[in-house]
Amino acid sequence: MKRLFWSLLAFALMLVVALPVLMQDAPLRLEISGINASALPTVTMTANVNDALGQPITNLTAANFALSDQVAAVGGQIVSVQNITNDNLNFSTVLLIDISSSMEGLPIAQARAAASAFVENIGANDPVAIMTFGNDVRVVQPYTTDKGVLLSVIDSLRASGETALYQAGFNAVQLAAESGNPRRAVVLLSDGAEFGGNSSVGRDAALQAARELGVPLFTIGLGFGTDRTYLQELATGTNASFAETPSPEQLVDIFTTLATQFRSQYVITLNVPVPGDGTEYTVGLQVNTDAGSAFASGTFRAPIPVPLVDLPELPTLIDAPITITPNIRADDALEAVAYTLGEGDLVLLDTTNPTFTLDPLDLAPGAIVLTVTASDEQGDIGAAQTTLNIAALPPIISTTPDLATVGTISTPLDVSIDVSGQTPVVQPVTLTINGVEQTFDVPHTFTLDPYQFNVGANTISITATNAGGSTNSATYTVDIAAQPPQLQISGVQDGQSIDRVTTFSVATRAQNQAVALSATINDQTLPLAEDGVTFAIDPQQFAPGAQTLTVTAQTPTQTATTLTLQLLIAALPPTITINGVSDGEIISADRTISVDVQAQTDVTSIALAVDGEIVATTDSFDLRVLDYAPGAHTLTVAVESASGQSAASNLTFTIAPEP
């Protein structure tokens, strides 16, 4: 299998060697080998024109060349055509050589030979710089035209370390751009791929920098371990060429060919009137000679010498917070990005993510100019402006706590009202509770007392107007829990001794509801006066000693409050009421005499006597006038109660004489 592979490889190499012969039928060949647009609108293009045998065609002028494609469409013109060989123009080269440990032995030896051959074949005034890369990247020889020095440095190169390929390409492009020569190139030789961690830049850094700075990268891959894709991208992306060889012996021919190519180029200077905005253009170049015509095309990217700032499309009226991300394009590293609003202060942004948010609540209503600026490390400043139309926003009404989330209120709640927003509030503010309005200046605090509200849903509205002329209202539905009535007793106190009829009144507080009052002493209901709040305690109706007074307030929602007092009922004698005869009355006919006794306890004895003679031991007797002589008589009633209290009552009556 290996033998087959090497056979196919040898056949391929034969085709490469024989290619110039096979192409002899082509009368003319044109190659664009580099385009430098870093000094736009001046664009420097290098090109090679060879005959069918691969020999350079010299002595061509601007009349032999013509532009086409995009560059021609935008008005690009050829300003001058110079031949490096004829005009003795110098060409600056950076030789970038891989000296990692995989180059040990024959590869590094052949690389030294190839580099030496390159130096020997360039012009006497062509400066060359030599860079090497292994673990790190080094400039082992700055630009010089002293071929002896260059050959000595090349001869000292030794292999060691790993491969910082990405960093090497990037650094070499920077060094080429620093040459100050519009005719410059990098020749990169490597036998490997990036070894992770050795480069501080990414894979695309070298290509991006080369396109911005107009530096072609001629790349050469040695062996089978190269990152072929990367090397080819560098060459193709910069209008240069990529060569590869499995054998170190081919390196000398490749380097010699490059040196010859660099010394036989045409330098075509163009004027391309396009803006420096990073746009990529295709340039078509045609050469016409007596031997025939040929066409080639390449691309270049317009540089961005001054940062370009583009703002996204914004709403015509800003009435809500907006997030703005300006699009900033720059070839040089950004030093600062900032924005200003009107004559306001400069607000710095993150250069890697210059996103910012504008809240119309923080701005006055009306038109205001937004300016975004970007400056790069060279001190160049770009800017973009737009006029924002800030809406006049209504005031923001807030309560603490938030009435929308307080839930059911069962205890007094202090509520603070505040109004904020874009412009100051116009005082006063209106507070409407269940249709009743009041006004006040904010901030303001009021108390939600459940006893002052209806049970269930209550509506609270707050209305405010700001200086911008906008009015806003916030409406809340507040749920009030049913509360038991509150009671206050006046006219009797806890522990009071009751020895006579005593009245007391009850004051109530309830949630806009009717309250039914009742009072009891030992389950005996006290009479309620017509005013609905006054009760009377008759001590004769209760046993002497400690008694409990219970007052109850009941609402239609079935919430009730009970208040109790401990009273001391005094021991009182019974009261006697004699019915059927009055004191001093003249009696001429029989009648029934009865006695009503009111005592705190049961009556244990009762005696009715006339003129000292007991006539009954019950509460009544029949008085017959014939039983008594005409004249005055005394009726005496004596009673005793179970509690040991006694009482007597006397009256005088007269028996009328017979007619």
Coordinates of N, CA and C in Angstrom, one line a residue, residues 334-465:
L334 N -10.2 49.3 19.1 CA -11.0 50.4 19.7 C -10.4 50.8 21.0
E335 N -10.3 52.1 21.2 CA -9.8 52.6 22.5 C -11.0 52.9 23.4
A336 N -12.1 53.5 22.8 CA -13.2 53.9 23.6 C -14.4 54.0 22.8
V337 N -15.6 53.6 23.4 CA -16.9 53.9 22.7 C -17.8 54.5 23.8
A338 N -18.5 55.6 23.3 CA -19.3 56.3 24.3 C -20.5 56.9 23.6
Y339 N -21.5 57.3 24.4 CA -22.7 58.0 23.8 C -23.0 59.3 24.6
T340 N -23.6 60.2 24.0 CA -24.1 61.4 24.7 C -25.6 61.6 24.3
L341 N -26.4 62.3 25.1 CA -27.7 62.7 24.8 C -27.8 64.2 25.0
G342 N -28.0 64.9 23.8 CA -28.1 66.3 23.9 C -26.7 66.9 24.4
E343 N -26.8 67.7 25.4 CA -25.6 68.3 25.9 C -25.2 67.6 27.2
G344 N -25.7 66.4 27.4 CA -25.4 65.6 28.6 C -24.0 65.1 28.6
D345 N -23.7 64.4 29.7 CA -22.3 63.9 29.9 C -22.0 62.7 29.0
L346 N -20.8 62.5 28.8 CA -20.3 61.3 28.0 C -20.5 60.1 28.8
V347 N -21.1 59.0 28.2 CA -21.3 57.8 28.9 C -20.4 56.7 28.2
L348 N -19.4 56.2 28.9 CA -18.5 55.2 28.3 C -19.2 53.8 28.2
L349 N -18.9 53.1 27.1 CA -19.5 51.8 26.9 C -18.3 50.8 26.8
D350 N -18.7 49.5 26.9 CA -17.8 48.4 26.7 C -17.4 48.3 25.2
T351 N -16.1 48.4 24.9 CA -15.7 48.4 23.5 C -16.0 47.1 22.8
T352 N -16.1 46.0 23.6 CA -16.3 44.7 23.0 C -17.8 44.4 22.9
N353 N -18.6 45.1 23.7 CA -20.1 44.9 23.6 C -20.7 46.3 23.9
P354 N -20.7 47.2 23.0 CA -21.2 48.6 23.3 C -22.7 48.7 23.3
T355 N -23.4 47.9 24.0 CA -24.8 47.9 24.1 C -25.3 48.8 25.3
F356 N -26.3 49.6 25.1 CA -26.8 50.4 26.2 C -28.3 50.5 26.0
T357 N -28.9 50.9 27.2 CA -30.4 51.0 27.2 C -30.8 52.4 27.6
L358 N -31.8 52.9 26.9 CA -32.3 54.3 27.2 C -33.8 54.1 27.7
D359 N -34.0 54.7 28.8 CA -35.4 54.6 29.4 C -36.0 56.0 29.3
P360 N -37.1 56.1 28.6 CA -37.7 57.5 28.5 C -38.1 58.1 29.8
L361 N -38.3 57.3 30.8 CA -38.6 57.8 32.1 C -37.5 58.7 32.7
D362 N -36.3 58.5 32.2 CA -35.1 59.2 32.6 C -34.9 60.5 31.8
L363 N -35.7 60.7 30.7 CA -35.5 61.8 29.8 C -36.7 62.7 29.7
A364 N -36.4 63.9 29.4 CA -37.5 64.9 29.2 C -38.2 64.6 27.9
P365 N -39.5 64.8 27.9 CA -40.3 64.5 26.6 C -39.8 65.5 25.5
G366 N -39.9 65.1 24.3 CA -39.5 65.9 23.2 C -38.3 65.3 22.4
A367 N -37.7 66.1 21.5 CA -36.6 65.7 20.7 C -35.3 65.9 21.4
I368 N -34.4 64.9 21.3 CA -33.1 64.9 21.8 C -32.1 64.2 20.9
V369 N -30.9 64.7 20.7 CA -30.0 64.1 19.8 C -29.1 63.1 20.5
L370 N -29.1 61.9 19.9 CA -28.2 60.8 20.4 C -26.9 60.8 19.5
T371 N -25.8 60.9 20.2 CA -24.5 60.8 19.5 C -23.7 59.6 20.0
V372 N -23.3 58.7 19.1 CA -22.4 57.6 19.5 C -21.0 57.8 18.9
T373 N -20.0 57.8 19.6 CA -18.6 58.0 19.1 C -17.8 56.7 19.4
A374 N -16.8 56.5 18.5 CA -15.9 55.4 18.7 C -14.5 55.9 18.3
S375 N -13.5 55.7 19.2 CA -12.1 56.1 18.9 C -11.2 54.9 18.9
D376 N -10.2 54.8 18.0 CA -9.3 53.7 18.0 C -8.0 54.1 18.6
E377 N -7.1 53.1 18.7 CA -5.8 53.3 19.3 C -4.9 54.3 18.6
Q378 N -5.3 54.6 17.3 CA -4.5 55.6 16.6 C -5.1 57.0 16.8
G379 N -6.1 57.1 17.6 CA -6.7 58.4 17.9 C -7.8 58.9 16.9
D380 N -8.1 58.0 16.0 CA -9.1 58.4 15.0 C -10.5 58.2 15.6
I381 N -11.4 59.1 15.3 CA -12.7 59.1 16.0 C -13.8 59.1 14.9
G382 N -14.7 58.2 15.0 CA -15.9 58.1 14.1 C -17.2 58.3 15.0
A383 N -18.2 58.8 14.4 CA -19.5 59.1 15.1 C -20.7 58.9 14.3
A384 N -21.8 58.7 15.0 CA -23.1 58.6 14.3 C -24.1 59.4 15.2
Q385 N -25.1 60.0 14.5 CA -26.1 60.8 15.3 C -27.4 60.5 14.8
T386 N -28.4 60.6 15.7 CA -29.8 60.5 15.3 C -30.6 61.3 16.3
T387 N -31.8 61.7 15.9 CA -32.7 62.5 16.8 C -33.8 61.5 17.3
L388 N -33.9 61.4 18.6 CA -34.9 60.6 19.3 C -36.0 61.5 19.7
N389 N -37.2 61.0 19.5 CA -38.4 61.7 19.9 C -39.0 61.0 21.2
I390 N -38.8 61.6 22.3 CA -39.2 61.0 23.6 C -40.6 61.3 23.9
A391 N -41.4 60.3 24.1 CA -42.9 60.4 24.4 C -43.1 61.0 25.8
A392 N -44.2 61.8 25.9 CA -44.6 62.3 27.2 C -45.3 61.2 27.9
L393 N -44.7 60.6 29.0 CA -45.2 59.5 29.7 C -46.1 59.8 30.9
P394 N -47.1 59.1 31.2 CA -47.9 59.3 32.3 C -47.2 59.1 33.6
P395 N -47.6 59.7 34.7 CA -46.9 59.5 36.0 C -47.1 58.1 36.5
I396 N -46.2 57.6 37.3 CA -46.2 56.3 37.8 C -46.7 56.4 39.3
I397 N -47.8 55.7 39.6 CA -48.4 55.7 40.9 C -48.0 54.4 41.6
S398 N -47.5 54.6 42.8 CA -47.2 53.4 43.6 C -47.6 53.5 45.0
T399 N -47.9 52.4 45.6 CA -48.3 52.3 47.0 C -47.4 51.3 47.8
T400 N -47.2 51.7 49.0 CA -46.4 50.8 49.9 C -47.2 50.5 51.2
P401 N -47.6 49.2 51.4 CA -47.4 48.1 50.5 C -48.2 48.2 49.2
D402 N -47.9 47.4 48.3 CA -48.7 47.4 47.0 C -50.1 46.9 47.3
L403 N -51.1 47.8 47.0 CA -52.5 47.4 47.3 C -53.0 46.3 46.4
A404 N -52.2 46.1 45.3 CA -52.7 45.0 44.4 C -52.3 43.6 44.9
T405 N -51.5 43.6 46.0 CA -51.1 42.3 46.5 C -51.2 42.1 48.0
V406 N -51.9 43.0 48.6 CA -52.0 42.9 50.1 C -52.9 41.8 50.6
G407 N -53.8 41.4 49.7 CA -54.7 40.3 50.2 C -55.9 40.9 51.0
T408 N -56.5 40.1 51.8 CA -57.6 40.5 52.7 C -57.0 41.2 53.9
I409 N -57.6 42.4 54.2 CA -57.2 43.3 55.3 C -58.1 43.0 56.5
S410 N -57.5 42.7 57.6 CA -58.3 42.4 58.8 C -57.8 43.3 60.0
T411 N -56.7 44.0 59.8 CA -56.2 44.9 60.8 C -55.9 46.2 60.2
P412 N -55.9 47.3 60.9 CA -55.5 48.6 60.3 C -54.2 48.6 59.6
L413 N -54.1 49.1 58.4 CA -53.0 49.1 57.5 C -52.6 50.5 57.1
D414 N -51.4 50.9 57.4 CA -50.9 52.2 56.9 C -50.4 52.1 55.5
V415 N -50.9 52.9 54.6 CA -50.5 52.8 53.2 C -49.9 54.2 52.7
S416 N -48.7 54.1 52.1 CA -48.0 55.3 51.6 C -48.2 55.4 50.1
I417 N -48.5 56.6 49.7 CA -48.8 56.8 48.2 C -47.6 57.7 47.7
D418 N -47.1 57.3 46.6 CA -46.0 58.2 46.0 C -46.3 58.2 44.5
V419 N -45.8 59.2 43.8 CA -46.0 59.4 42.4 C -44.6 59.8 41.8
S420 N -44.1 59.1 40.9 CA -42.9 59.4 40.2 C -43.0 59.3 38.7
G421 N -41.9 59.5 38.0 CA -42.0 59.4 36.6 C -41.1 60.4 35.9
Q422 N -41.5 60.6 34.6 CA -40.6 61.4 33.7 C -40.5 62.9 34.1
T423 N -41.7 63.5 34.6 CA -41.7 64.9 35.0 C -42.4 64.9 36.4
P424 N -42.2 66.0 37.1 CA -42.7 66.2 38.4 C -44.3 66.1 38.4
V425 N -44.8 65.6 39.5 CA -46.3 65.5 39.7 C -46.8 66.9 40.0
V426 N -48.0 67.2 39.4 CA -48.7 68.4 39.7 C -49.6 68.1 40.9
Q427 N -49.3 68.8 42.1 CA -50.1 68.6 43.3 C -51.4 69.4 43.2
P428 N -52.5 68.9 43.9 CA -52.5 67.7 44.7 C -52.9 66.5 43.9
V429 N -52.9 65.4 44.6 CA -53.3 64.1 44.0 C -54.6 63.7 44.6
T430 N -55.5 63.0 43.8 CA -56.8 62.7 44.2 C -56.9 61.2 44.6
L431 N -57.4 61.0 45.8 CA -57.7 59.7 46.3 C -59.2 59.5 46.5
T432 N -59.7 58.4 45.8 CA -61.1 58.2 45.9 C -61.3 56.8 46.5
I433 N -62.1 56.7 47.6 CA -62.4 55.5 48.3 C -63.9 55.3 48.2
N434 N -64.4 54.2 47.5 CA -65.8 53.9 47.4 C -66.6 55.2 47.0
G435 N -66.0 55.9 46.0 CA -66.7 57.1 45.5 C -66.5 58.4 46.2
V436 N -65.9 58.3 47.3 CA -65.7 59.6 48.1 C -64.3 60.1 47.8
E437 N -64.2 61.3 47.4 CA -62.9 61.9 46.9 C -62.2 62.7 48.1
Q438 N -60.9 62.7 48.1 CA -60.1 63.6 48.9 C -58.8 63.9 48.1
T439 N -58.3 65.0 48.4 CA -57.0 65.4 47.7 C -55.9 65.7 48.8
F440 N -54.7 65.5 48.3 CA -53.5 65.7 49.2 C -52.3 65.8 48.3
D441 N -51.2 66.2 49.0 CA -49.9 66.3 48.3 C -49.2 65.0 48.6
V442 N -48.5 64.5 47.6 CA -47.7 63.3 47.8 C -46.2 63.7 48.1
P443 N -45.5 62.8 48.8 CA -45.9 61.5 49.4 C -47.0 61.7 50.5
H444 N -47.8 60.7 50.6 CA -48.9 60.8 51.6 C -49.2 59.4 52.1
T445 N -49.6 59.4 53.4 CA -49.9 58.1 54.1 C -51.3 58.2 54.7
F446 N -52.1 57.2 54.4 CA -53.4 57.1 55.0 C -53.5 55.6 55.6
T447 N -54.5 55.5 56.4 CA -54.7 54.2 57.1 C -56.0 53.5 56.6
L448 N -55.9 52.3 56.2 CA -57.0 51.5 55.9 C -57.5 50.8 57.1
D449 N -58.5 51.4 57.8 CA -59.1 50.8 59.0 C -60.3 50.0 58.6
P450 N -60.3 48.7 58.8 CA -61.4 47.8 58.4 C -62.7 48.3 58.9
Y451 N -62.8 49.0 60.1 CA -64.0 49.4 60.6 C -64.6 50.6 59.9
Q452 N -63.8 51.2 59.0 CA -64.3 52.3 58.2 C -64.7 51.9 56.8
F453 N -64.7 50.6 56.5 CA -64.9 50.1 55.2 C -66.0 49.0 55.2
N454 N -66.6 48.8 54.0 CA -67.6 47.7 53.9 C -66.9 46.4 53.9
V455 N -67.6 45.4 54.4 CA -67.1 44.1 54.3 C -67.1 43.6 52.9
G456 N -65.9 43.0 52.5 CA -65.8 42.5 51.1 C -65.0 43.5 50.2
A457 N -65.4 43.7 49.0 CA -64.7 44.5 48.0 C -64.9 45.9 48.2
N458 N -63.8 46.7 48.2 CA -63.8 48.2 48.3 C -62.9 48.7 47.2
T459 N -63.3 49.8 46.5 CA -62.6 50.3 45.4 C -61.8 51.6 45.9
I460 N -60.5 51.5 45.6 CA -59.6 52.7 45.9 C -59.0 53.1 44.6
S461 N -59.1 54.4 44.2 CA -58.5 55.0 43.0 C -57.6 56.1 43.4
I462 N -56.5 56.2 42.7 CA -55.5 57.3 42.9 C -55.3 57.9 41.5
T463 N -55.5 59.2 41.4 CA -55.3 59.9 40.1 C -54.3 61.0 40.2
A464 N -53.3 61.1 39.3 CA -52.3 62.1 39.4 C -52.0 62.6 38.0
T465 N -51.6 63.9 37.9 CA -51.2 64.5 36.6 C -49.8 65.1 36.8

